[in-house]
Amino acid sequence: MTAALSRHLLTAPHGSPGSARARYAAAMALYAEGALGPAALEAYREASAFDSLDPAQVLADRGLATPPAQPLPPAALLHGLLAEADRLLAATQGAGLAETRAGLA
């Protein structure tokens, strides 16, 4: 996971299924890079059990700063979309799929 993607996922909107775990995964990646402290990581860990819980509230309750939202650059968005399309096509069988995957690469 790139740092840009981690920072983007860290501020993903709460409420959608799996969003809390995605934020916690991003927090762990940033912690491993030294870009996030242990107290903030713990706040994201606690919030990871509840998709509807806004981690900004948990951070604020502990007197920790909420990271600013960081949109991904268009090139990173396109790269992620292509990687996901290739991952889905890799699990599919049929005529022309190898050519389609090669065209996406």
mmCIF file with all atom_site columns, C-alpha atoms in Angstrom:
data_model
loop_
_atom_site.group_PDB
_atom_site.id
_atom_site.type_symbol
_atom_site.label_atom_id
_atom_site.label_alt_id
_atom_site.label_comp_id
_atom_site.label_asym_id
_atom_site.label_entity_id
_atom_site.label_seq_id
_atom_site.pdbx_PDB_ins_code
_atom_site.Cartn_x
_atom_site.Cartn_y
_atom_site.Cartn_z
_atom_site.occupancy
_atom_site.B_iso_or_equiv
_atom_site.pdbx_formal_charge
_atom_site.auth_seq_id
_atom_site.auth_comp_id
_atom_site.auth_asym_id
_atom_site.auth_atom_id
_atom_site.pdbx_PDB_model_num
ATOM 1   C CA . MET A 1 1   ? 0.000   0.000   0.000   1.00 0.00 ? 1   MET A CA 1
ATOM 2   C CA . THR A 1 2   ? 1.459   3.352   -0.996  1.00 0.00 ? 2   THR A CA 1
ATOM 3   C CA . ALA A 1 3   ? 1.672   6.210   1.484   1.00 0.00 ? 3   ALA A CA 1
ATOM 4   C CA . ALA A 1 4   ? -0.716  8.273   -0.664  1.00 0.00 ? 4   ALA A CA 1
ATOM 5   C CA . LEU A 1 5   ? -3.299  5.475   -0.655  1.00 0.00 ? 5   LEU A CA 1
ATOM 6   C CA . SER A 1 6   ? -2.840  4.943   3.089   1.00 0.00 ? 6   SER A CA 1
ATOM 7   C CA . ARG A 1 7   ? -3.427  8.637   3.801   1.00 0.00 ? 7   ARG A CA 1
ATOM 8   C CA . HIS A 1 8   ? -6.479  8.620   1.528   1.00 0.00 ? 8   HIS A CA 1
ATOM 9   C CA . LEU A 1 9   ? -7.986  5.530   3.185   1.00 0.00 ? 9   LEU A CA 1
ATOM 10  C CA . LEU A 1 10  ? -7.273  6.903   6.652   1.00 0.00 ? 10  LEU A CA 1
ATOM 11  C CA . THR A 1 11  ? -9.875  9.598   6.070   1.00 0.00 ? 11  THR A CA 1
ATOM 12  C CA . ALA A 1 12  ? -12.368 7.424   4.181   1.00 0.00 ? 12  ALA A CA 1
ATOM 13  C CA . PRO A 1 13  ? -15.989 8.208   5.056   1.00 0.00 ? 13  PRO A CA 1
ATOM 14  C CA . HIS A 1 14  ? -17.351 6.124   7.893   1.00 0.00 ? 14  HIS A CA 1
ATOM 15  C CA . GLY A 1 15  ? -20.495 4.053   7.599   1.00 0.00 ? 15  GLY A CA 1
ATOM 16  C CA . SER A 1 16  ? -19.882 1.857   4.570   1.00 0.00 ? 16  SER A CA 1
ATOM 17  C CA . PRO A 1 17  ? -19.236 -1.850  5.198   1.00 0.00 ? 17  PRO A CA 1
ATOM 18  C CA . GLY A 1 18  ? -15.543 -2.559  5.698   1.00 0.00 ? 18  GLY A CA 1
ATOM 19  C CA . SER A 1 19  ? -14.587 1.115   5.959   1.00 0.00 ? 19  SER A CA 1
ATOM 20  C CA . ALA A 1 20  ? -13.363 0.830   9.544   1.00 0.00 ? 20  ALA A CA 1
ATOM 21  C CA . ARG A 1 21  ? -11.035 -2.062  8.735   1.00 0.00 ? 21  ARG A CA 1
ATOM 22  C CA . ALA A 1 22  ? -9.705  -0.238  5.671   1.00 0.00 ? 22  ALA A CA 1
ATOM 23  C CA . ARG A 1 23  ? -8.922  2.785   7.844   1.00 0.00 ? 23  ARG A CA 1
ATOM 24  C CA . TYR A 1 24  ? -7.185  0.587   10.418  1.00 0.00 ? 24  TYR A CA 1
ATOM 25  C CA . ALA A 1 25  ? -5.127  -1.133  7.700   1.00 0.00 ? 25  ALA A CA 1
ATOM 26  C CA . ALA A 1 26  ? -4.094  2.289   6.434   1.00 0.00 ? 26  ALA A CA 1
ATOM 27  C CA . ALA A 1 27  ? -3.225  3.355   9.989   1.00 0.00 ? 27  ALA A CA 1
ATOM 28  C CA . MET A 1 28  ? -1.050  0.239   10.459  1.00 0.00 ? 28  MET A CA 1
ATOM 29  C CA . ALA A 1 29  ? 0.776   0.950   7.186   1.00 0.00 ? 29  ALA A CA 1
ATOM 30  C CA . LEU A 1 30  ? 1.432   4.560   8.216   1.00 0.00 ? 30  LEU A CA 1
ATOM 31  C CA . TYR A 1 31  ? 2.544   3.449   11.686  1.00 0.00 ? 31  TYR A CA 1
ATOM 32  C CA . ALA A 1 32  ? 4.998   0.994   10.119  1.00 0.00 ? 32  ALA A CA 1
ATOM 33  C CA . GLU A 1 33  ? 6.443   3.875   8.089   1.00 0.00 ? 33  GLU A CA 1
ATOM 34  C CA . GLY A 1 34  ? 6.756   6.026   11.197  1.00 0.00 ? 34  GLY A CA 1
ATOM 35  C CA . ALA A 1 35  ? 4.130   8.483   9.932   1.00 0.00 ? 35  ALA A CA 1
ATOM 36  C CA . LEU A 1 36  ? 1.573   7.748   12.668  1.00 0.00 ? 36  LEU A CA 1
ATOM 37  C CA . GLY A 1 37  ? 2.089   7.506   16.411  1.00 0.00 ? 37  GLY A CA 1
ATOM 38  C CA . PRO A 1 38  ? 1.094   4.611   18.674  1.00 0.00 ? 38  PRO A CA 1
ATOM 39  C CA . ALA A 1 39  ? -1.723  6.556   20.377  1.00 0.00 ? 39  ALA A CA 1
ATOM 40  C CA . ALA A 1 40  ? -3.365  7.347   17.034  1.00 0.00 ? 40  ALA A CA 1
ATOM 41  C CA . LEU A 1 41  ? -2.909  3.744   15.876  1.00 0.00 ? 41  LEU A CA 1
ATOM 42  C CA . GLU A 1 42  ? -4.672  2.554   19.032  1.00 0.00 ? 42  GLU A CA 1
ATOM 43  C CA . ALA A 1 43  ? -7.565  4.945   18.363  1.00 0.00 ? 43  ALA A CA 1
ATOM 44  C CA . TYR A 1 44  ? -7.977  3.535   14.847  1.00 0.00 ? 44  TYR A CA 1
ATOM 45  C CA . ARG A 1 45  ? -7.749  -0.017  16.241  1.00 0.00 ? 45  ARG A CA 1
ATOM 46  C CA . GLU A 1 46  ? -10.595 0.648   18.665  1.00 0.00 ? 46  GLU A CA 1
ATOM 47  C CA . ALA A 1 47  ? -12.710 2.297   15.962  1.00 0.00 ? 47  ALA A CA 1
ATOM 48  C CA . SER A 1 48  ? -12.047 -0.576  13.539  1.00 0.00 ? 48  SER A CA 1
ATOM 49  C CA . ALA A 1 49  ? -14.757 -2.729  15.120  1.00 0.00 ? 49  ALA A CA 1
ATOM 50  C CA . PHE A 1 50  ? -17.521 -0.315  14.107  1.00 0.00 ? 50  PHE A CA 1
ATOM 51  C CA . ASP A 1 51  ? -17.998 0.939   10.540  1.00 0.00 ? 51  ASP A CA 1
ATOM 52  C CA . SER A 1 52  ? -20.426 3.578   11.803  1.00 0.00 ? 52  SER A CA 1
ATOM 53  C CA . LEU A 1 53  ? -17.954 5.034   14.337  1.00 0.00 ? 53  LEU A CA 1
ATOM 54  C CA . ASP A 1 54  ? -16.111 8.116   13.152  1.00 0.00 ? 54  ASP A CA 1
ATOM 55  C CA . PRO A 1 55  ? -12.463 7.707   14.195  1.00 0.00 ? 55  PRO A CA 1
ATOM 56  C CA . ALA A 1 56  ? -12.160 11.503  14.258  1.00 0.00 ? 56  ALA A CA 1
ATOM 57  C CA . GLN A 1 57  ? -14.357 11.451  17.376  1.00 0.00 ? 57  GLN A CA 1
ATOM 58  C CA . VAL A 1 58  ? -12.157 8.811   19.034  1.00 0.00 ? 58  VAL A CA 1
ATOM 59  C CA . LEU A 1 59  ? -9.053  10.845  18.179  1.00 0.00 ? 59  LEU A CA 1
ATOM 60  C CA . ALA A 1 60  ? -10.663 14.056  19.481  1.00 0.00 ? 60  ALA A CA 1
ATOM 61  C CA . ASP A 1 61  ? -11.718 12.349  22.733  1.00 0.00 ? 61  ASP A CA 1
ATOM 62  C CA . ARG A 1 62  ? -8.043  11.544  23.301  1.00 0.00 ? 62  ARG A CA 1
ATOM 63  C CA . GLY A 1 63  ? -6.808  15.001  22.368  1.00 0.00 ? 63  GLY A CA 1
ATOM 64  C CA . LEU A 1 64  ? -5.225  13.758  19.145  1.00 0.00 ? 64  LEU A CA 1
ATOM 65  C CA . ALA A 1 65  ? -5.285  15.589  15.846  1.00 0.00 ? 65  ALA A CA 1
ATOM 66  C CA . THR A 1 66  ? -7.423  14.262  13.036  1.00 0.00 ? 66  THR A CA 1
ATOM 67  C CA . PRO A 1 67  ? -5.400  13.858  9.840   1.00 0.00 ? 67  PRO A CA 1
ATOM 68  C CA . PRO A 1 68  ? -6.576  16.092  6.990   1.00 0.00 ? 68  PRO A CA 1
ATOM 69  C CA . ALA A 1 69  ? -8.321  14.433  4.055   1.00 0.00 ? 69  ALA A CA 1
ATOM 70  C CA . GLN A 1 70  ? -5.886  13.761  1.251   1.00 0.00 ? 70  GLN A CA 1
ATOM 71  C CA . PRO A 1 71  ? -7.352  13.097  -2.190  1.00 0.00 ? 71  PRO A CA 1
ATOM 72  C CA . LEU A 1 72  ? -5.459  10.694  -4.387  1.00 0.00 ? 72  LEU A CA 1
ATOM 73  C CA . PRO A 1 73  ? -3.800  12.061  -7.505  1.00 0.00 ? 73  PRO A CA 1
ATOM 74  C CA . PRO A 1 74  ? -5.550  10.988  -10.732 1.00 0.00 ? 74  PRO A CA 1
ATOM 75  C CA . ALA A 1 75  ? -2.643  8.725   -11.743 1.00 0.00 ? 75  ALA A CA 1
ATOM 76  C CA . ALA A 1 76  ? -2.931  6.795   -8.467  1.00 0.00 ? 76  ALA A CA 1
ATOM 77  C CA . LEU A 1 77  ? -6.693  6.422   -8.924  1.00 0.00 ? 77  LEU A CA 1
ATOM 78  C CA . LEU A 1 78  ? -6.220  5.067   -12.431 1.00 0.00 ? 78  LEU A CA 1
ATOM 79  C CA . HIS A 1 79  ? -3.479  2.685   -11.300 1.00 0.00 ? 79  HIS A CA 1
ATOM 80  C CA . GLY A 1 80  ? -5.727  1.333   -8.538  1.00 0.00 ? 80  GLY A CA 1
ATOM 81  C CA . LEU A 1 81  ? -8.644  0.894   -10.911 1.00 0.00 ? 81  LEU A CA 1
ATOM 82  C CA . LEU A 1 82  ? -6.511  -0.988  -13.442 1.00 0.00 ? 82  LEU A CA 1
ATOM 83  C CA . ALA A 1 83  ? -5.010  -3.201  -10.741 1.00 0.00 ? 83  ALA A CA 1
ATOM 84  C CA . GLU A 1 84  ? -8.475  -4.092  -9.443  1.00 0.00 ? 84  GLU A CA 1
ATOM 85  C CA . ALA A 1 85  ? -9.766  -4.829  -12.961 1.00 0.00 ? 85  ALA A CA 1
ATOM 86  C CA . ASP A 1 86  ? -6.774  -7.096  -13.588 1.00 0.00 ? 86  ASP A CA 1
ATOM 87  C CA . ARG A 1 87  ? -7.316  -8.870  -10.256 1.00 0.00 ? 87  ARG A CA 1
ATOM 88  C CA . LEU A 1 88  ? -10.948 -9.565  -11.136 1.00 0.00 ? 88  LEU A CA 1
ATOM 89  C CA . LEU A 1 89  ? -10.126 -10.714 -14.671 1.00 0.00 ? 89  LEU A CA 1
ATOM 90  C CA . ALA A 1 90  ? -7.398  -13.042 -13.361 1.00 0.00 ? 90  ALA A CA 1
ATOM 91  C CA . ALA A 1 91  ? -10.082 -15.033 -11.538 1.00 0.00 ? 91  ALA A CA 1
ATOM 92  C CA . THR A 1 92  ? -12.189 -15.362 -14.702 1.00 0.00 ? 92  THR A CA 1
ATOM 93  C CA . GLN A 1 93  ? -11.863 -17.875 -17.515 1.00 0.00 ? 93  GLN A CA 1
ATOM 94  C CA . GLY A 1 94  ? -12.814 -17.441 -21.133 1.00 0.00 ? 94  GLY A CA 1
ATOM 95  C CA . ALA A 1 95  ? -11.738 -16.573 -24.632 1.00 0.00 ? 95  ALA A CA 1
ATOM 96  C CA . GLY A 1 96  ? -9.948  -13.257 -25.051 1.00 0.00 ? 96  GLY A CA 1
ATOM 97  C CA . LEU A 1 97  ? -9.219  -12.644 -21.385 1.00 0.00 ? 97  LEU A CA 1
ATOM 98  C CA . ALA A 1 98  ? -5.445  -12.842 -21.806 1.00 0.00 ? 98  ALA A CA 1
ATOM 99  C CA . GLU A 1 99  ? -5.632  -10.222 -24.535 1.00 0.00 ? 99  GLU A CA 1
ATOM 100 C CA . THR A 1 100 ? -7.888  -8.016  -22.424 1.00 0.00 ? 100 THR A CA 1
ATOM 101 C CA . ARG A 1 101 ? -5.517  -8.235  -19.439 1.00 0.00 ? 101 ARG A CA 1
ATOM 102 C CA . ALA A 1 102 ? -2.553  -7.482  -21.683 1.00 0.00 ? 102 ALA A CA 1
ATOM 103 C CA . GLY A 1 103 ? -4.377  -4.428  -23.033 1.00 0.00 ? 103 GLY A CA 1
ATOM 104 C CA . LEU A 1 104 ? -4.949  -3.140  -19.525 1.00 0.00 ? 104 LEU A CA 1
ATOM 105 C CA . ALA A 1 105 ? -1.288  -3.525  -18.576 1.00 0.00 ? 105 ALA A CA 1
#
